[in-house]
Every structure is written in structure tokens, then in C-alpha cells.
Short mmCIF file of N, CA, C and O in Angstrom, two decimals:
data_model
loop_
_atom_site.label_atom_id
_atom_site.label_comp_id
_atom_site.label_asym_id
_atom_site.label_seq_id
_atom_site.Cartn_x
_atom_site.Cartn_y
_atom_site.Cartn_z
N UNK S 1348 -11.30 79.70 -13.67
CA UNK S 1348 -10.34 78.60 -13.68
C UNK S 1348 -8.95 79.18 -13.46
O UNK S 1348 -8.56 80.15 -14.10
N UNK S 1349 -8.21 78.56 -12.57
CA UNK S 1349 -6.82 78.93 -12.32
C UNK S 1349 -5.95 77.79 -12.83
O UNK S 1349 -5.79 76.78 -12.15
N UNK S 1350 -5.41 77.93 -14.04
CA UNK S 1350 -4.55 76.89 -14.62
C UNK S 1350 -3.19 76.97 -13.96
O UNK S 1350 -2.52 78.01 -14.00
N UNK S 1351 -2.77 75.89 -13.34
CA UNK S 1351 -1.52 75.87 -12.60
C UNK S 1351 -0.32 75.46 -13.44
O UNK S 1351 0.81 75.83 -13.14
N UNK S 1352 -0.56 74.67 -14.48
CA UNK S 1352 0.53 74.21 -15.32
C UNK S 1352 -0.04 73.72 -16.64
O UNK S 1352 -1.24 73.48 -16.76
N UNK S 1353 0.83 73.59 -17.63
CA UNK S 1353 0.43 73.04 -18.92
C UNK S 1353 1.34 71.87 -19.26
O UNK S 1353 2.55 71.92 -19.01
N UNK S 1354 0.74 70.84 -19.84
CA UNK S 1354 1.49 69.65 -20.23
C UNK S 1354 1.02 69.19 -21.60
O UNK S 1354 -0.18 69.16 -21.85
N UNK S 1355 1.96 68.85 -22.44
CA UNK S 1355 1.65 68.23 -23.73
C UNK S 1355 1.93 66.75 -23.55
O UNK S 1355 3.03 66.36 -23.13
N UNK S 1356 0.95 65.92 -23.82
CA UNK S 1356 1.11 64.47 -23.70
C UNK S 1356 1.16 63.87 -25.09
O UNK S 1356 0.24 64.05 -25.88
N UNK S 1357 2.24 63.15 -25.39
CA UNK S 1357 2.46 62.58 -26.71
C UNK S 1357 2.55 61.06 -26.61
O UNK S 1357 3.33 60.54 -25.81
N UNK S 1358 1.78 60.36 -27.41
CA UNK S 1358 1.86 58.91 -27.48
C UNK S 1358 2.81 58.55 -28.61
O UNK S 1358 2.60 58.97 -29.75
N UNK S 1359 3.86 57.79 -28.29
CA UNK S 1359 4.91 57.46 -29.26
C UNK S 1359 5.26 55.98 -29.15
O UNK S 1359 4.93 55.32 -28.17
N UNK S 1360 5.95 55.47 -30.15
CA UNK S 1360 6.39 54.07 -30.12
C UNK S 1360 7.60 53.86 -29.22
O UNK S 1360 7.71 52.85 -28.55
N UNK S 1361 8.53 54.82 -29.21
CA UNK S 1361 9.78 54.66 -28.46
C UNK S 1361 9.93 55.84 -27.49
O UNK S 1361 10.50 56.88 -27.84
N UNK S 1362 9.44 55.66 -26.29
CA UNK S 1362 9.47 56.71 -25.26
C UNK S 1362 10.91 57.13 -24.97
O UNK S 1362 11.21 58.32 -24.88
N UNK S 1363 11.82 56.18 -24.85
CA UNK S 1363 13.21 56.50 -24.51
C UNK S 1363 13.86 57.38 -25.59
O UNK S 1363 14.60 58.31 -25.27
N UNK S 1364 13.59 57.09 -26.86
CA UNK S 1364 14.19 57.87 -27.94
C UNK S 1364 13.70 59.32 -27.91
O UNK S 1364 14.49 60.26 -28.05
N UNK S 1365 12.40 59.52 -27.72
CA UNK S 1365 11.88 60.89 -27.64
C UNK S 1365 12.39 61.59 -26.39
O UNK S 1365 12.73 62.77 -26.43
N UNK S 1366 12.47 60.87 -25.29
CA UNK S 1366 12.98 61.46 -24.06
C UNK S 1366 14.42 61.93 -24.24
O UNK S 1366 14.77 63.06 -23.86
N UNK S 1367 15.27 61.10 -24.84
CA UNK S 1367 16.66 61.51 -25.11
C UNK S 1367 16.70 62.74 -26.00
O UNK S 1367 17.50 63.65 -25.78
N UNK S 1368 15.87 62.78 -27.03
CA UNK S 1368 15.85 63.90 -27.97
C UNK S 1368 15.54 65.21 -27.24
O UNK S 1368 16.24 66.21 -27.41
N UNK S 1369 14.49 65.20 -26.41
CA UNK S 1369 14.11 66.43 -25.72
C UNK S 1369 15.10 66.80 -24.62
O UNK S 1369 15.31 67.98 -24.36
N UNK S 1370 15.73 65.84 -23.98
CA UNK S 1370 16.70 66.17 -22.93
C UNK S 1370 18.03 66.61 -23.54
O UNK S 1370 18.61 67.60 -23.10
N UNK S 1371 18.51 65.91 -24.55
CA UNK S 1371 19.81 66.24 -25.14
C UNK S 1371 19.79 67.53 -25.94
O UNK S 1371 20.76 68.28 -25.94
N UNK S 1372 18.71 67.81 -26.65
CA UNK S 1372 18.73 68.94 -27.58
C UNK S 1372 17.92 70.15 -27.13
O UNK S 1372 18.09 71.24 -27.67
N UNK S 1373 17.05 69.98 -26.13
CA UNK S 1373 16.20 71.09 -25.72
C UNK S 1373 16.24 71.39 -24.23
O UNK S 1373 15.49 72.24 -23.75
N UNK S 1374 17.08 70.70 -23.48
CA UNK S 1374 17.29 71.03 -22.08
C UNK S 1374 16.22 70.56 -21.11
O UNK S 1374 16.18 71.00 -19.96
N UNK S 1375 15.35 69.67 -21.55
CA UNK S 1375 14.36 69.11 -20.62
C UNK S 1375 15.06 68.12 -19.69
O UNK S 1375 16.11 67.57 -20.02
N UNK S 1376 14.47 67.90 -18.53
CA UNK S 1376 14.99 66.91 -17.59
C UNK S 1376 13.87 65.96 -17.20
O UNK S 1376 12.70 66.34 -17.15
N UNK S 1377 14.26 64.74 -16.92
CA UNK S 1377 13.28 63.74 -16.52
C UNK S 1377 12.82 64.03 -15.11
O UNK S 1377 13.61 64.11 -14.18
N UNK S 1378 11.49 64.18 -14.95
CA UNK S 1378 10.91 64.45 -13.64
C UNK S 1378 10.37 63.18 -12.99
O UNK S 1378 10.50 63.00 -11.80
N UNK S 1379 9.76 62.33 -13.82
CA UNK S 1379 9.20 61.05 -13.36
C UNK S 1379 9.31 60.06 -14.51
O UNK S 1379 9.26 60.45 -15.67
N UNK S 1380 9.42 58.79 -14.15
CA UNK S 1380 9.45 57.76 -15.19
C UNK S 1380 8.92 56.45 -14.60
O UNK S 1380 9.08 56.18 -13.41
N UNK S 1381 8.30 55.68 -15.46
CA UNK S 1381 7.82 54.34 -15.12
C UNK S 1381 7.76 53.57 -16.43
O UNK S 1381 8.05 54.12 -17.50
N UNK S 1382 7.35 52.34 -16.37
CA UNK S 1382 7.23 51.52 -17.57
C UNK S 1382 6.30 52.22 -18.56
O UNK S 1382 5.13 52.46 -18.27
N UNK S 1383 6.83 52.60 -19.74
CA UNK S 1383 6.03 53.20 -20.79
C UNK S 1383 5.63 54.65 -20.57
O UNK S 1383 4.73 55.16 -21.24
N UNK S 1384 6.32 55.33 -19.64
CA UNK S 1384 5.93 56.69 -19.28
C UNK S 1384 7.15 57.50 -18.86
O UNK S 1384 7.99 57.02 -18.11
N UNK S 1385 7.25 58.73 -19.37
CA UNK S 1385 8.26 59.68 -18.91
C UNK S 1385 7.62 61.05 -18.85
O UNK S 1385 6.91 61.45 -19.78
N UNK S 1386 7.87 61.78 -17.78
CA UNK S 1386 7.45 63.15 -17.66
C UNK S 1386 8.69 64.03 -17.67
O UNK S 1386 9.61 63.81 -16.88
N UNK S 1387 8.70 65.01 -18.58
CA UNK S 1387 9.86 65.89 -18.73
C UNK S 1387 9.49 67.31 -18.33
O UNK S 1387 8.41 67.81 -18.67
N UNK S 1388 10.38 67.95 -17.60
CA UNK S 1388 10.19 69.34 -17.22
C UNK S 1388 11.35 70.17 -17.75
O UNK S 1388 12.35 69.64 -18.23
N UNK S 1389 11.21 71.48 -17.66
CA UNK S 1389 12.23 72.39 -18.15
C UNK S 1389 12.33 73.57 -17.20
O UNK S 1389 11.30 74.07 -16.72
N UNK S 1390 13.53 74.02 -16.96
CA UNK S 1390 13.76 75.11 -16.01
C UNK S 1390 13.05 76.39 -16.41
O UNK S 1390 12.54 77.12 -15.56
N UNK S 1391 13.00 76.69 -17.71
CA UNK S 1391 12.42 77.96 -18.14
C UNK S 1391 11.13 77.82 -18.94
O UNK S 1391 10.38 78.78 -19.06
N UNK S 1392 10.87 76.66 -19.49
CA UNK S 1392 9.65 76.48 -20.30
C UNK S 1392 8.43 76.44 -19.39
O UNK S 1392 8.48 75.95 -18.27
N UNK S 1393 7.33 76.91 -19.91
CA UNK S 1393 6.09 76.93 -19.13
C UNK S 1393 5.19 75.76 -19.50
O UNK S 1393 3.98 75.81 -19.29
N UNK S 1394 5.79 74.71 -20.03
CA UNK S 1394 5.04 73.52 -20.40
C UNK S 1394 5.89 72.29 -20.10
O UNK S 1394 7.12 72.33 -20.23
N UNK S 1395 5.25 71.25 -19.66
CA UNK S 1395 5.92 69.96 -19.46
C UNK S 1395 5.55 69.06 -20.63
O UNK S 1395 4.57 69.31 -21.34
N UNK S 1396 6.33 68.01 -20.83
CA UNK S 1396 6.06 67.04 -21.87
C UNK S 1396 5.95 65.67 -21.22
O UNK S 1396 6.84 65.26 -20.48
N UNK S 1397 4.86 64.99 -21.48
CA UNK S 1397 4.69 63.61 -21.03
C UNK S 1397 4.73 62.73 -22.27
O UNK S 1397 4.07 63.00 -23.28
N UNK S 1398 5.53 61.69 -22.20
CA UNK S 1398 5.65 60.71 -23.29
C UNK S 1398 5.05 59.40 -22.82
O UNK S 1398 5.41 58.89 -21.75
N UNK S 1399 4.10 58.90 -23.60
CA UNK S 1399 3.43 57.65 -23.26
C UNK S 1399 3.70 56.62 -24.35
O UNK S 1399 3.64 56.94 -25.54
N UNK S 1400 3.96 55.40 -23.93
CA UNK S 1400 4.16 54.29 -24.86
C UNK S 1400 2.85 53.94 -25.55
O UNK S 1400 1.82 53.78 -24.87
N UNK S 1401 2.87 53.86 -26.88
CA UNK S 1401 1.66 53.43 -27.59
C UNK S 1401 1.20 52.10 -27.02
O UNK S 1401 2.01 51.21 -26.74
N UNK S 1402 -0.09 51.98 -26.78
CA UNK S 1402 -0.67 50.76 -26.23
C UNK S 1402 -0.77 50.74 -24.72
O UNK S 1402 -1.38 49.82 -24.16
N UNK S 1403 -0.22 51.72 -24.05
CA UNK S 1403 -0.22 51.73 -22.59
C UNK S 1403 -1.65 51.76 -22.06
O UNK S 1403 -2.51 52.46 -22.57
N UNK S 1404 -1.90 50.98 -21.04
CA UNK S 1404 -3.26 50.79 -20.54
C UNK S 1404 -3.81 51.96 -19.75
O UNK S 1404 -5.00 52.00 -19.46
N UNK S 1405 -2.99 52.96 -19.40
CA UNK S 1405 -3.52 54.12 -18.69
C UNK S 1405 -4.35 55.00 -19.62
O UNK S 1405 -5.15 55.81 -19.15
N UNK S 1406 -4.18 54.84 -20.92
CA UNK S 1406 -4.96 55.59 -21.89
C UNK S 1406 -6.32 54.92 -22.11
O UNK S 1406 -6.41 53.69 -22.04
N UNK S 1407 -7.33 55.70 -22.42
CA UNK S 1407 -8.60 55.08 -22.81
C UNK S 1407 -8.37 54.17 -24.02
O UNK S 1407 -7.52 54.46 -24.86
N UNK S 1408 -9.11 53.10 -24.08
CA UNK S 1408 -8.89 52.10 -25.13
C UNK S 1408 -8.87 52.70 -26.53
O UNK S 1408 -8.05 52.32 -27.36
N UNK S 1409 -9.73 53.68 -26.80
CA UNK S 1409 -9.78 54.25 -28.15
C UNK S 1409 -8.57 55.12 -28.49
O UNK S 1409 -8.37 55.48 -29.64
N UNK S 1410 -7.74 55.46 -27.51
CA UNK S 1410 -6.54 56.27 -27.75
C UNK S 1410 -5.24 55.49 -27.68
O UNK S 1410 -4.19 56.00 -28.05
N UNK S 1411 -5.29 54.26 -27.22
CA UNK S 1411 -4.06 53.50 -26.96
C UNK S 1411 -3.15 53.31 -28.16
O UNK S 1411 -1.93 53.30 -28.02
N UNK S 1412 -3.72 53.15 -29.33
CA UNK S 1412 -2.89 52.90 -30.51
C UNK S 1412 -2.70 54.14 -31.38
O UNK S 1412 -2.06 54.07 -32.42
N UNK S 1413 -3.24 55.26 -30.95
CA UNK S 1413 -3.02 56.50 -31.70
C UNK S 1413 -1.67 57.08 -31.34
O UNK S 1413 -1.30 57.14 -30.18
N UNK S 1414 -0.94 57.52 -32.34
CA UNK S 1414 0.37 58.14 -32.13
C UNK S 1414 0.21 59.65 -32.27
O UNK S 1414 -0.74 60.13 -32.88
N UNK S 1415 1.19 60.37 -31.71
CA UNK S 1415 1.21 61.82 -31.91
C UNK S 1415 1.22 62.07 -33.41
O UNK S 1415 2.13 61.68 -34.11
N UNK S 1416 0.18 62.68 -33.92
CA UNK S 1416 0.04 62.91 -35.36
C UNK S 1416 -0.70 64.21 -35.57
O UNK S 1416 -1.73 64.45 -34.93
N UNK S 1417 -0.18 65.03 -36.45
CA UNK S 1417 -0.82 66.32 -36.69
C UNK S 1417 -0.56 67.32 -35.58
O UNK S 1417 -1.14 68.39 -35.57
N UNK S 1418 0.32 66.97 -34.65
CA UNK S 1418 0.66 67.85 -33.53
C UNK S 1418 2.06 68.40 -33.79
O UNK S 1418 2.96 67.67 -34.18
N UNK S 1419 2.22 69.69 -33.57
CA UNK S 1419 3.54 70.31 -33.64
C UNK S 1419 3.85 70.85 -32.25
O UNK S 1419 3.06 71.62 -31.69
N UNK S 1420 4.97 70.45 -31.68
CA UNK S 1420 5.43 71.01 -30.42
C UNK S 1420 6.24 72.25 -30.77
O UNK S 1420 7.22 72.15 -31.52
N UNK S 1421 5.82 73.41 -30.30
CA UNK S 1421 6.48 74.66 -30.66
C UNK S 1421 7.07 75.33 -29.43
O UNK S 1421 6.40 75.41 -28.39
N UNK S 1422 8.30 75.80 -29.57
CA UNK S 1422 8.98 76.53 -28.50
C UNK S 1422 9.35 77.91 -29.03
O UNK S 1422 10.00 78.03 -30.07
N UNK S 1423 8.96 78.96 -28.32
CA UNK S 1423 9.39 80.31 -28.66
C UNK S 1423 10.76 80.51 -28.02
O UNK S 1423 10.95 80.25 -26.83
N UNK S 1424 11.72 80.94 -28.84
CA UNK S 1424 13.10 81.08 -28.39
C UNK S 1424 13.65 82.45 -28.78
O UNK S 1424 13.02 83.19 -29.54
N UNK S 1425 14.82 82.75 -28.26
CA UNK S 1425 15.58 83.92 -28.69
C UNK S 1425 16.75 83.45 -29.53
O UNK S 1425 17.25 82.34 -29.34
N UNK S 1426 17.19 84.28 -30.46
CA UNK S 1426 18.36 84.01 -31.30
C UNK S 1426 18.21 82.69 -32.06
O UNK S 1426 18.96 81.74 -31.85
N UNK S 1427 17.26 82.69 -32.94
CA UNK S 1427 16.93 81.50 -33.72
C UNK S 1427 18.12 80.99 -34.54
O UNK S 1427 18.32 79.78 -34.66
N UNK S 1428 18.91 81.90 -35.08
CA UNK S 1428 20.08 81.48 -35.86
C UNK S 1428 21.06 80.68 -35.00
O UNK S 1428 21.61 79.68 -35.44
N UNK S 1429 21.27 81.12 -33.77
CA UNK S 1429 22.18 80.41 -32.87
C UNK S 1429 21.62 79.03 -32.52
O UNK S 1429 22.37 78.04 -32.45
N UNK S 1430 20.31 78.94 -32.32
CA UNK S 1430 19.69 77.65 -32.03
C UNK S 1430 19.82 76.71 -33.23
O UNK S 1430 20.08 75.52 -33.07
N UNK S 1431 19.62 77.24 -34.44
CA UNK S 1431 19.77 76.42 -35.63
C UNK S 1431 21.19 75.88 -35.73
O UNK S 1431 21.40 74.69 -35.98
N UNK S 1432 22.19 76.75 -35.52
CA UNK S 1432 23.59 76.31 -35.58
C UNK S 1432 23.87 75.26 -34.52
O UNK S 1432 24.51 74.24 -34.80
N UNK S 1433 23.40 75.48 -33.30
CA UNK S 1433 23.62 74.52 -32.21
C UNK S 1433 23.03 73.16 -32.57
O UNK S 1433 23.69 72.13 -32.42
N UNK S 1434 21.80 73.16 -33.05
CA UNK S 1434 21.16 71.89 -33.41
C UNK S 1434 21.92 71.18 -34.53
O UNK S 1434 22.15 69.97 -34.47
N UNK S 1435 22.33 71.94 -35.56
CA UNK S 1435 23.12 71.33 -36.64
C UNK S 1435 24.42 70.74 -36.09
O UNK S 1435 24.81 69.64 -36.46
N UNK S 1436 25.10 71.51 -35.23
CA UNK S 1436 26.36 71.03 -34.63
C UNK S 1436 26.14 69.77 -33.81
O UNK S 1436 27.04 68.95 -33.68
N UNK S 1437 24.95 69.61 -33.24
CA UNK S 1437 24.63 68.41 -32.46
C UNK S 1437 24.14 67.26 -33.34
O UNK S 1437 23.80 66.20 -32.84
N UNK S 1438 24.10 67.49 -34.65
CA UNK S 1438 23.72 66.43 -35.57
C UNK S 1438 22.24 66.29 -35.80
O UNK S 1438 21.78 65.29 -36.37
N UNK S 1439 21.45 67.28 -35.37
CA UNK S 1439 20.00 67.23 -35.57
C UNK S 1439 19.69 67.72 -36.97
O UNK S 1439 20.13 68.80 -37.38
N UNK S 1440 18.91 66.94 -37.72
CA UNK S 1440 18.51 67.34 -39.06
C UNK S 1440 17.44 68.42 -38.98
O UNK S 1440 16.44 68.27 -38.27
N UNK S 1441 17.65 69.50 -39.71
CA UNK S 1441 16.65 70.56 -39.80
C UNK S 1441 15.66 70.13 -40.89
O UNK S 1441 16.02 70.01 -42.05
N UNK S 1442 14.43 69.87 -40.51
CA UNK S 1442 13.45 69.35 -41.47
C UNK S 1442 12.66 70.45 -42.16
O UNK S 1442 12.03 70.20 -43.19
N UNK S 1443 12.68 71.67 -41.62
CA UNK S 1443 12.13 72.84 -42.28
C UNK S 1443 13.11 73.97 -42.01
O UNK S 1443 13.24 74.43 -40.88
N UNK S 1444 13.86 74.40 -43.04
CA UNK S 1444 14.87 75.43 -42.83
C UNK S 1444 14.26 76.74 -42.32
O UNK S 1444 13.09 77.04 -42.54
N UNK S 1445 15.11 77.51 -41.68
CA UNK S 1445 14.71 78.79 -41.12
C UNK S 1445 14.08 79.65 -42.21
O UNK S 1445 14.61 79.77 -43.31
N UNK S 1446 12.92 80.22 -41.86
CA UNK S 1446 12.23 81.11 -42.79
C UNK S 1446 11.43 82.12 -42.00
O UNK S 1446 11.20 81.95 -40.81
N UNK S 1447 11.00 83.18 -42.70
CA UNK S 1447 10.18 84.20 -42.07
C UNK S 1447 8.86 84.31 -42.81
O UNK S 1447 8.84 84.42 -44.04
N UNK S 1448 7.79 84.28 -42.05
CA UNK S 1448 6.45 84.39 -42.62
C UNK S 1448 6.08 85.87 -42.74
O UNK S 1448 6.61 86.71 -42.01
N UNK S 1449 5.16 86.21 -43.64
CA UNK S 1449 4.77 87.61 -43.84
C UNK S 1449 4.25 88.30 -42.58
O UNK S 1449 4.35 89.51 -42.44
N UNK S 1450 3.71 87.53 -41.63
CA UNK S 1450 3.16 88.14 -40.42
C UNK S 1450 4.21 88.32 -39.32
O UNK S 1450 3.90 88.73 -38.21
N UNK S 1451 5.49 88.02 -39.62
CA UNK S 1451 6.57 88.30 -38.69
C UNK S 1451 7.07 87.12 -37.88
O UNK S 1451 7.98 87.27 -37.07
N UNK S 1452 6.52 85.97 -38.10
CA UNK S 1452 6.99 84.77 -37.41
C UNK S 1452 8.21 84.22 -38.14
O UNK S 1452 8.18 83.99 -39.33
N UNK S 1453 9.29 84.01 -37.41
CA UNK S 1453 10.48 83.34 -37.94
C UNK S 1453 10.49 81.95 -37.32
O UNK S 1453 10.26 81.81 -36.12
N UNK S 1454 10.78 80.93 -38.11
CA UNK S 1454 10.69 79.58 -37.57
C UNK S 1454 11.61 78.63 -38.31
O UNK S 1454 12.07 78.88 -39.42
N UNK S 1455 11.86 77.52 -37.65
CA UNK S 1455 12.50 76.36 -38.26
C UNK S 1455 11.93 75.14 -37.57
O UNK S 1455 11.31 75.24 -36.51
N UNK S 1456 12.12 73.98 -38.18
CA UNK S 1456 11.53 72.77 -37.61
C UNK S 1456 12.52 71.62 -37.67
O UNK S 1456 13.29 71.49 -38.62
N UNK S 1457 12.48 70.80 -36.63
CA UNK S 1457 13.20 69.53 -36.56
C UNK S 1457 12.17 68.45 -36.24
O UNK S 1457 11.02 68.77 -35.93
N UNK S 1458 12.58 67.20 -36.31
CA UNK S 1458 11.64 66.11 -36.04
C UNK S 1458 12.29 65.12 -35.09
O UNK S 1458 13.45 64.73 -35.30
N UNK S 1459 11.58 64.72 -34.06
CA UNK S 1459 12.13 63.77 -33.09
C UNK S 1459 12.13 62.36 -33.69
O UNK S 1459 11.56 62.13 -34.75
N UNK S 1460 12.79 61.40 -33.03
CA UNK S 1460 12.91 60.04 -33.58
C UNK S 1460 11.58 59.33 -33.82
O UNK S 1460 11.52 58.36 -34.58
N UNK S 1461 10.50 59.78 -33.18
CA UNK S 1461 9.18 59.18 -33.37
C UNK S 1461 8.33 59.95 -34.38
O UNK S 1461 7.14 59.68 -34.52
N UNK S 1462 8.94 60.92 -35.05
CA UNK S 1462 8.22 61.68 -36.06
C UNK S 1462 7.47 62.88 -35.53
O UNK S 1462 6.68 63.49 -36.25
N UNK S 1463 7.70 63.27 -34.27
CA UNK S 1463 7.03 64.44 -33.70
C UNK S 1463 7.75 65.70 -34.18
O UNK S 1463 8.93 65.89 -33.90
N UNK S 1464 7.05 66.59 -34.91
CA UNK S 1464 7.68 67.83 -35.35
C UNK S 1464 7.86 68.79 -34.18
O UNK S 1464 6.96 68.95 -33.35
N UNK S 1465 9.04 69.40 -34.12
CA UNK S 1465 9.35 70.39 -33.09
C UNK S 1465 9.73 71.67 -33.82
O UNK S 1465 10.69 71.69 -34.59
N UNK S 1466 8.96 72.71 -33.56
CA UNK S 1466 9.17 73.99 -34.23
C UNK S 1466 9.78 74.98 -33.26
O UNK S 1466 9.32 75.10 -32.12
N UNK S 1467 10.82 75.68 -33.68
CA UNK S 1467 11.38 76.77 -32.91
C UNK S 1467 10.92 78.06 -33.57
O UNK S 1467 11.05 78.23 -34.79
N UNK S 1468 10.39 78.97 -32.77
CA UNK S 1468 9.79 80.20 -33.27
C UNK S 1468 10.44 81.41 -32.59
O UNK S 1468 10.71 81.38 -31.39
N UNK S 1469 10.63 82.43 -33.38
CA UNK S 1469 11.07 83.73 -32.88
C UNK S 1469 10.30 84.78 -33.65
O UNK S 1469 10.14 84.66 -34.87
N UNK S 1470 9.81 85.79 -32.96
CA UNK S 1470 9.05 86.83 -33.64
C UNK S 1470 10.01 87.90 -34.12
O UNK S 1470 10.86 88.38 -33.37
N UNK S 1471 9.89 88.27 -35.41
CA UNK S 1471 10.74 89.28 -36.02
C UNK S 1471 10.50 90.63 -35.33
O UNK S 1471 9.38 90.93 -34.91
N UNK S 1472 11.56 91.40 -35.22
CA UNK S 1472 11.45 92.73 -34.61
C UNK S 1472 10.64 93.63 -35.53
O UNK S 1472 10.83 93.63 -36.74
N UNK S 1473 9.75 94.39 -34.97
CA UNK S 1473 8.92 95.32 -35.75
C UNK S 1473 9.60 96.65 -35.89
O UNK S 1473 10.25 97.12 -35.09
#
């Protein structure tokens, strides 16, 4: 298998609110949009984000009313402290303060307007 791209598809109540969150605070840009649908890309990220309106008929019937739940969108970044400061300065609430795990993962978490957790990760220097 030759995987050409990766996309995370999230079903949310307010597509526009999540789209604004990812474009304003994480540098994504709108690639395509239609009623109840937005596809976001990023210049350096190796993953795209698709936002689907809950109830949209393009989803199989058993998935239409399910919201993004139990999913964490994680971005590996450099200079986590600077990203935390930037997000705070932009008025984004940090929902999990910066911490370091015993295995060397440094992380913090914010939450988008639809309740989607977004984790920023940086690996501690060994």
C-alpha cells in the first residue's frame, strides 16, 4: 500500500466554529467547503482535517449523529513553551497545562469550540 495522504475526519455540531479555531490558532487553510463540510490543509502538517456537520447525509446512517468523541487531535511541534504563550496571548484556554511524562513526552492540551481536544506534543531532549 502506498498511502498518499492522511486525513482526520471529525463530525461536529458547528463546522464553522471548528474551522475558525484550526485556521486562526493552528495555521490551517480552507481547501474546500460546501454545506456542512470543510476540508482544511496545512503547509507543513502531514495530515488534513475534514469537518463534517452532524447529521450530514454523506455519512452512513449509523454515524450521522455521532460526534467526535474520545478522539484527540495531536500535533508534534517545536518550542512548546512558545506555542503555549502564543495560544494564551490569542485567548485560547489551556485545558491541560504543559507537563512532561516519564517517557519524555512534553505536552499541553486545548479544546476547540465543539469539544475536540487538541494536544501539542514535543519530545524532551535525551
